[in-house]
mmCIF file of C-alpha atoms in Angstrom:
data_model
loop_
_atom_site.group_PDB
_atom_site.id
_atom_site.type_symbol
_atom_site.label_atom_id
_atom_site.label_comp_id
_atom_site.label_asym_id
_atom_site.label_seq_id
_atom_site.Cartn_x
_atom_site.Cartn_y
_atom_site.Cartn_z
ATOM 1 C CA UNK A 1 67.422 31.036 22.996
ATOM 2 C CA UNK A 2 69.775 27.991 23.615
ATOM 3 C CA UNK A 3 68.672 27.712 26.998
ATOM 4 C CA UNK A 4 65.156 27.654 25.924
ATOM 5 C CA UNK A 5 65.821 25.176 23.041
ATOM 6 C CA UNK A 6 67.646 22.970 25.693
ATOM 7 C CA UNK A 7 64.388 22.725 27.742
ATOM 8 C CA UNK A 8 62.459 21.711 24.668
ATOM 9 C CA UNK A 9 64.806 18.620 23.954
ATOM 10 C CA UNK A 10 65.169 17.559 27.723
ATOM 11 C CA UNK A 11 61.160 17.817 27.640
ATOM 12 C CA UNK A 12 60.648 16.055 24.006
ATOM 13 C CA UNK A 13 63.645 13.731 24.908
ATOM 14 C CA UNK A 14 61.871 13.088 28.647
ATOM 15 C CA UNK A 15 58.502 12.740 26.992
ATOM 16 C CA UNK A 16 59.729 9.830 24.497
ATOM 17 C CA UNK A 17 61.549 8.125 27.284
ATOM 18 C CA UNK A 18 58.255 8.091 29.525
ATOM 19 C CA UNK A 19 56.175 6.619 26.432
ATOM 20 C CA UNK A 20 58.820 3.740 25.400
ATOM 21 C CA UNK A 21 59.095 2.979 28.961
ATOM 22 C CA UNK A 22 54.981 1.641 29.266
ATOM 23 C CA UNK A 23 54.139 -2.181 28.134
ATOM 24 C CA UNK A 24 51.853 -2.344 25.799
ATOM 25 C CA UNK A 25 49.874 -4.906 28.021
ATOM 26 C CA UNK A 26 48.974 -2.149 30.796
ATOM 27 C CA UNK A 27 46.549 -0.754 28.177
ATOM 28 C CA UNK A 28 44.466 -3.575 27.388
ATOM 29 C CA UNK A 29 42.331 -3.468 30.139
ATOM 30 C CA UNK A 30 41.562 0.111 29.835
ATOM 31 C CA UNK A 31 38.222 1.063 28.269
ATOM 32 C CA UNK A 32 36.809 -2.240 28.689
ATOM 33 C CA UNK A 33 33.291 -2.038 29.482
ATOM 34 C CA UNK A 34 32.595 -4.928 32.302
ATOM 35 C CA UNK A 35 29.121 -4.909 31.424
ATOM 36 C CA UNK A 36 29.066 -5.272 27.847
ATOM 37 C CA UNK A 37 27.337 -7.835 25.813
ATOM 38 C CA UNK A 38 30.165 -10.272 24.081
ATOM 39 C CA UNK A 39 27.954 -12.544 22.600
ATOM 40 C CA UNK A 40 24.091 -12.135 21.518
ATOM 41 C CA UNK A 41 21.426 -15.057 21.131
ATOM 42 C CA UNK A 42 20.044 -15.524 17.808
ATOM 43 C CA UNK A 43 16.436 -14.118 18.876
ATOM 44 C CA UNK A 44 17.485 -10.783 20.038
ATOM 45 C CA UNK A 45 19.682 -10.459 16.910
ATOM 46 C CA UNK A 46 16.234 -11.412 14.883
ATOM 47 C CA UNK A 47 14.441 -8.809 17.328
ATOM 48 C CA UNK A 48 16.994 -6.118 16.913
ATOM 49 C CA UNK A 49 16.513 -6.743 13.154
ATOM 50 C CA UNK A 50 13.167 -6.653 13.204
ATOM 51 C CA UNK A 51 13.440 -3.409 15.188
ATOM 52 C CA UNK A 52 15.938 -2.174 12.865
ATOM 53 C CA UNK A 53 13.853 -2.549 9.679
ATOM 54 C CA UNK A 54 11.538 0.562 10.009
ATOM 55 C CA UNK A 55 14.796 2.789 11.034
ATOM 56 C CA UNK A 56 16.720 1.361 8.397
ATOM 57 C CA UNK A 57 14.953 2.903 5.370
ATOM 58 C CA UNK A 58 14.196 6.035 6.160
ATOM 59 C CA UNK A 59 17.351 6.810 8.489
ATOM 60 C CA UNK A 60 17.106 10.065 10.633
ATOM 61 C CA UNK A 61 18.544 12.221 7.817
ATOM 62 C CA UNK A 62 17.223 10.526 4.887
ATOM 63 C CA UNK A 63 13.765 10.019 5.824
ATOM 64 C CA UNK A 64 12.489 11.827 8.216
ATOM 65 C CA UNK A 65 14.626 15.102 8.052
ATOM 66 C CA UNK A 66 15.145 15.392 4.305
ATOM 67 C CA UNK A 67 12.346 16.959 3.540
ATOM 68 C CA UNK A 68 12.500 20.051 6.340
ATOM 69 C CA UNK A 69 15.851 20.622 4.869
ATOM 70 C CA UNK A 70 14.697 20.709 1.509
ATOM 71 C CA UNK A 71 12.279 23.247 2.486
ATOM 72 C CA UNK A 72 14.870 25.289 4.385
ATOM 73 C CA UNK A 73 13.146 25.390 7.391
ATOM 74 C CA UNK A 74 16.018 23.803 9.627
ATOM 75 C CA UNK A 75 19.582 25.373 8.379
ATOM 76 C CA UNK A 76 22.704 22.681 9.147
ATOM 77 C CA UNK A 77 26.089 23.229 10.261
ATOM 78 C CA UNK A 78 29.064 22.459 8.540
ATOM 79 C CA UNK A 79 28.002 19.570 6.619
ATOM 80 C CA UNK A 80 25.073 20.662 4.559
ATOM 81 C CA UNK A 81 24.832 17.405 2.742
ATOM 82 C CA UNK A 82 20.927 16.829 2.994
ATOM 83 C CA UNK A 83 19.371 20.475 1.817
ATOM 84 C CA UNK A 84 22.192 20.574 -1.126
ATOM 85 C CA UNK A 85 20.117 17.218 -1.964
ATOM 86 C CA UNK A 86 22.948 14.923 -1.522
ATOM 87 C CA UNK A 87 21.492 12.003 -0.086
ATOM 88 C CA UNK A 88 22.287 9.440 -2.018
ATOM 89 C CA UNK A 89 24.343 7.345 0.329
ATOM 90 C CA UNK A 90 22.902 8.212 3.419
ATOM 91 C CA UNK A 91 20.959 4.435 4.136
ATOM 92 C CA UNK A 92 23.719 2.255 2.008
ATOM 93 C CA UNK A 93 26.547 1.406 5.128
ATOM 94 C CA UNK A 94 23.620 0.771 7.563
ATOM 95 C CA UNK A 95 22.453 -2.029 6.077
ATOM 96 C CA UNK A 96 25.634 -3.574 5.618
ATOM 97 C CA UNK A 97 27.072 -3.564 8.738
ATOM 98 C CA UNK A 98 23.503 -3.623 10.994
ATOM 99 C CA UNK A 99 20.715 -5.581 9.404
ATOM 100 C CA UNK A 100 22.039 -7.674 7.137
ATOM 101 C CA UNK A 101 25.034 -8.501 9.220
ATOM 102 C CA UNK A 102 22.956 -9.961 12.281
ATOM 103 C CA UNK A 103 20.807 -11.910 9.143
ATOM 104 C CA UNK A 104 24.594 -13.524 8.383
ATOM 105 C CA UNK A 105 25.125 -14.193 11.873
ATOM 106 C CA UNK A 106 21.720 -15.885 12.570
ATOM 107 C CA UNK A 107 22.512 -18.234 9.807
ATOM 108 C CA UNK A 108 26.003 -18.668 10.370
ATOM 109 C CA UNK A 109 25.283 -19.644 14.266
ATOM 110 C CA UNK A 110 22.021 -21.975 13.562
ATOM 111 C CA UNK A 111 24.333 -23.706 10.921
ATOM 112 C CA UNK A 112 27.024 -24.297 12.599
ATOM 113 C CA UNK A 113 25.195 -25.453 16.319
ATOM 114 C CA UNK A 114 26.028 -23.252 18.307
ATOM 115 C CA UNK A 115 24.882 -22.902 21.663
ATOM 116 C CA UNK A 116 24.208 -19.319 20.945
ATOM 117 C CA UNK A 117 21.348 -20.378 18.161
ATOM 118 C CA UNK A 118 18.341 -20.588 20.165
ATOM 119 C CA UNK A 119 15.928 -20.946 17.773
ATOM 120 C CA UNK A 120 15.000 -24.315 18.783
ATOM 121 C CA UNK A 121 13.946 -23.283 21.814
ATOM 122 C CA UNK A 122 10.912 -21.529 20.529
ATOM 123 C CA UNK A 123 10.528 -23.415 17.310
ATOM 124 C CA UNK A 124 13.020 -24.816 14.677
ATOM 125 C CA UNK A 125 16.013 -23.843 13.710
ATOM 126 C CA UNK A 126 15.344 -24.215 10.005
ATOM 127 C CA UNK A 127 12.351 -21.851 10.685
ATOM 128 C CA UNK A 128 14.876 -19.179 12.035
ATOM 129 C CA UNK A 129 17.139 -19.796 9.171
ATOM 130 C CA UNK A 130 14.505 -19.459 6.546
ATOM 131 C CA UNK A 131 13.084 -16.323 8.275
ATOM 132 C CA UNK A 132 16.923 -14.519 8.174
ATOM 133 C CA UNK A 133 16.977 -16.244 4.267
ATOM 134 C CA UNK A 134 13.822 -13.907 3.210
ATOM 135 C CA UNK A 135 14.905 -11.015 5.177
ATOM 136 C CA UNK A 136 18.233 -10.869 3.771
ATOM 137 C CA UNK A 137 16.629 -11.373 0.151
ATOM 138 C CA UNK A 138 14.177 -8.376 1.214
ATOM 139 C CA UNK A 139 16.965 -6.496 2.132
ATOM 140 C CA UNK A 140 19.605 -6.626 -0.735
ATOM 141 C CA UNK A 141 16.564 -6.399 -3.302
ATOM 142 C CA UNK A 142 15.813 -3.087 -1.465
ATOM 143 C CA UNK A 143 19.387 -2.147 -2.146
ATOM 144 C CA UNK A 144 19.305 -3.365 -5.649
ATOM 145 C CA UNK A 145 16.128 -1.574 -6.588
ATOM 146 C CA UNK A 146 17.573 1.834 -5.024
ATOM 147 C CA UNK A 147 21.281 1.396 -6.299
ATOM 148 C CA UNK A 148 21.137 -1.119 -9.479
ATOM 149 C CA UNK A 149 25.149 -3.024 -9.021
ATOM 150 C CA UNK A 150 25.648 -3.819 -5.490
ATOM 151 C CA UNK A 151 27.826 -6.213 -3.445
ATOM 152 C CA UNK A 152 26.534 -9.273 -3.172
ATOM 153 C CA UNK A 153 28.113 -12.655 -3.438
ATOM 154 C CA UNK A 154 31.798 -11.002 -1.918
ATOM 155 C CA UNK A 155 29.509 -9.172 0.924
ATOM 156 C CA UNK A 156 28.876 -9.516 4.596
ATOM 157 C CA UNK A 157 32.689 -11.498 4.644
ATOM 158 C CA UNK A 158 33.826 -8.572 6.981
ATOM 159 C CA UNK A 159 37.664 -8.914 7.469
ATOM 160 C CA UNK A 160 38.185 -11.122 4.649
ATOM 161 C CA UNK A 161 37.061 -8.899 1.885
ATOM 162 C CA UNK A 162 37.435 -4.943 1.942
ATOM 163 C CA UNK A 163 36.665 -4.587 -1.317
ATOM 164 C CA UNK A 164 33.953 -6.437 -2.720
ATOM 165 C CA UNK A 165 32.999 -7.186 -5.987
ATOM 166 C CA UNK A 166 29.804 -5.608 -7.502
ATOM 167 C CA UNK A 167 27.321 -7.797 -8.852
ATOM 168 C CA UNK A 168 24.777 -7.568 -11.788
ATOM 169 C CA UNK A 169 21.649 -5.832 -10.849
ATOM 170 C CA UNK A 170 19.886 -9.053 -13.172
ATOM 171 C CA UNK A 171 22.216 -12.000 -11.241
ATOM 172 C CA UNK A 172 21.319 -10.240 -8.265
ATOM 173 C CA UNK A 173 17.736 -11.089 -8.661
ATOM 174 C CA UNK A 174 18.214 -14.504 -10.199
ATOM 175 C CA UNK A 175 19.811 -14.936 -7.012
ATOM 176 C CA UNK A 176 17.161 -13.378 -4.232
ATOM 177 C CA UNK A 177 14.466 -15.450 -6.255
ATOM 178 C CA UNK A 178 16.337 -19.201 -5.729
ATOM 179 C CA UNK A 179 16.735 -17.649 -2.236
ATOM 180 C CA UNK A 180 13.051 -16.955 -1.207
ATOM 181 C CA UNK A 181 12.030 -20.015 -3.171
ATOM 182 C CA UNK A 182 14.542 -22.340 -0.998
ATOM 183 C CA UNK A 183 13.759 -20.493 2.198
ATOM 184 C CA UNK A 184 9.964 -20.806 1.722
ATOM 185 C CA UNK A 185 10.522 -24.742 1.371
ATOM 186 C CA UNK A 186 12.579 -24.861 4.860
ATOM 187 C CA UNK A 187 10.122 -23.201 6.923
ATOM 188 C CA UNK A 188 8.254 -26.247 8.755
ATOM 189 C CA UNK A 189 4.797 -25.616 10.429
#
């Protein structure tokens, strides 16, 4: 027994050792993919969004599966959320960080010139601006309608702002309206 209790501490002992030993630099490189995108022009974030907006409402479990679970014709696995009828959350997160995060970034890099913001190349970049402007209203008025008090003003500030503040289903719409109506008055023809 003390023998075998004396190879378990050399091993744990050894093990601890080997992992203090490593610099934490060595691992930075590691699962880096070479050939990943680090920056994205303002179009294909507009395209991708555009793409995005008939996935984003009915999402694969909400939408399109719901109702053959409902009907029991599929049976799931260990996380029967959709045929107990418990899919009130399924569509919330993807807006947040998918759609309406690229609509941020599209106004965020046409306002602040970057080289990124190619909407001048094609047309304005007030016209790109505006275009984000109404799809982000159509988008959190979506939300609104479907969950009454949602984050608005204190959203989309990623790292700055875990918890957001809920805002008034009524402000919220106050809000979208002075949106559209100043977005519609940017777009130049």
């Amino acid at each position: 027994m003390k023998e075998k209790m004396k190879k378990i501490t050399t091993l744990f002992l050894g093990s601890v050792m080997l992992f203090a030993a490593c610099k934490p630099s060595d691992f930075q490189d590691i699962n880096v993919n070479p050939t990943a995108v680090s920056s994205v022009p303002t179009k294909a974030l507009l395209t991708n969004v555009f793409n995005g907006a008939n996935g984003s409402f009915p999402s694969t479990v909400f939408g399109v599966n719901t109702p053959v679970f409902y009907a029991q014709h599929l049976s799931e696995g260990p996380y029967p959320g959709a045929s107990l009828y418990n899919t009130r959350n399924f569509d919330w997160a993807g807006f947040y960080v998918g759609s309406l995060y690229n609509l941020k970034t599209i106004i965020d890099l046409n306002t602040t010139g970057s080289p990124l913001a190619d909407g001048g190349i094609n047309g304005s970049k007030d016209n790109q601006i505006a275009v984000a402007r109404i799809l982000k209203a159509y988008y959190f008025g979506y939300l609104t309608d479907r969950y009454g008090d949602i984050p608005y003003t204190d959203a989309l500030k990623g790292d700055a702002n875990f918890s957001p503040k809920y805002d008034l289903q009524k402000d919220i719409y106050y809000d979208l309206f002075k949106e559209l109506k100043e977005a519609g008055a940017q777009i130049k023809v």
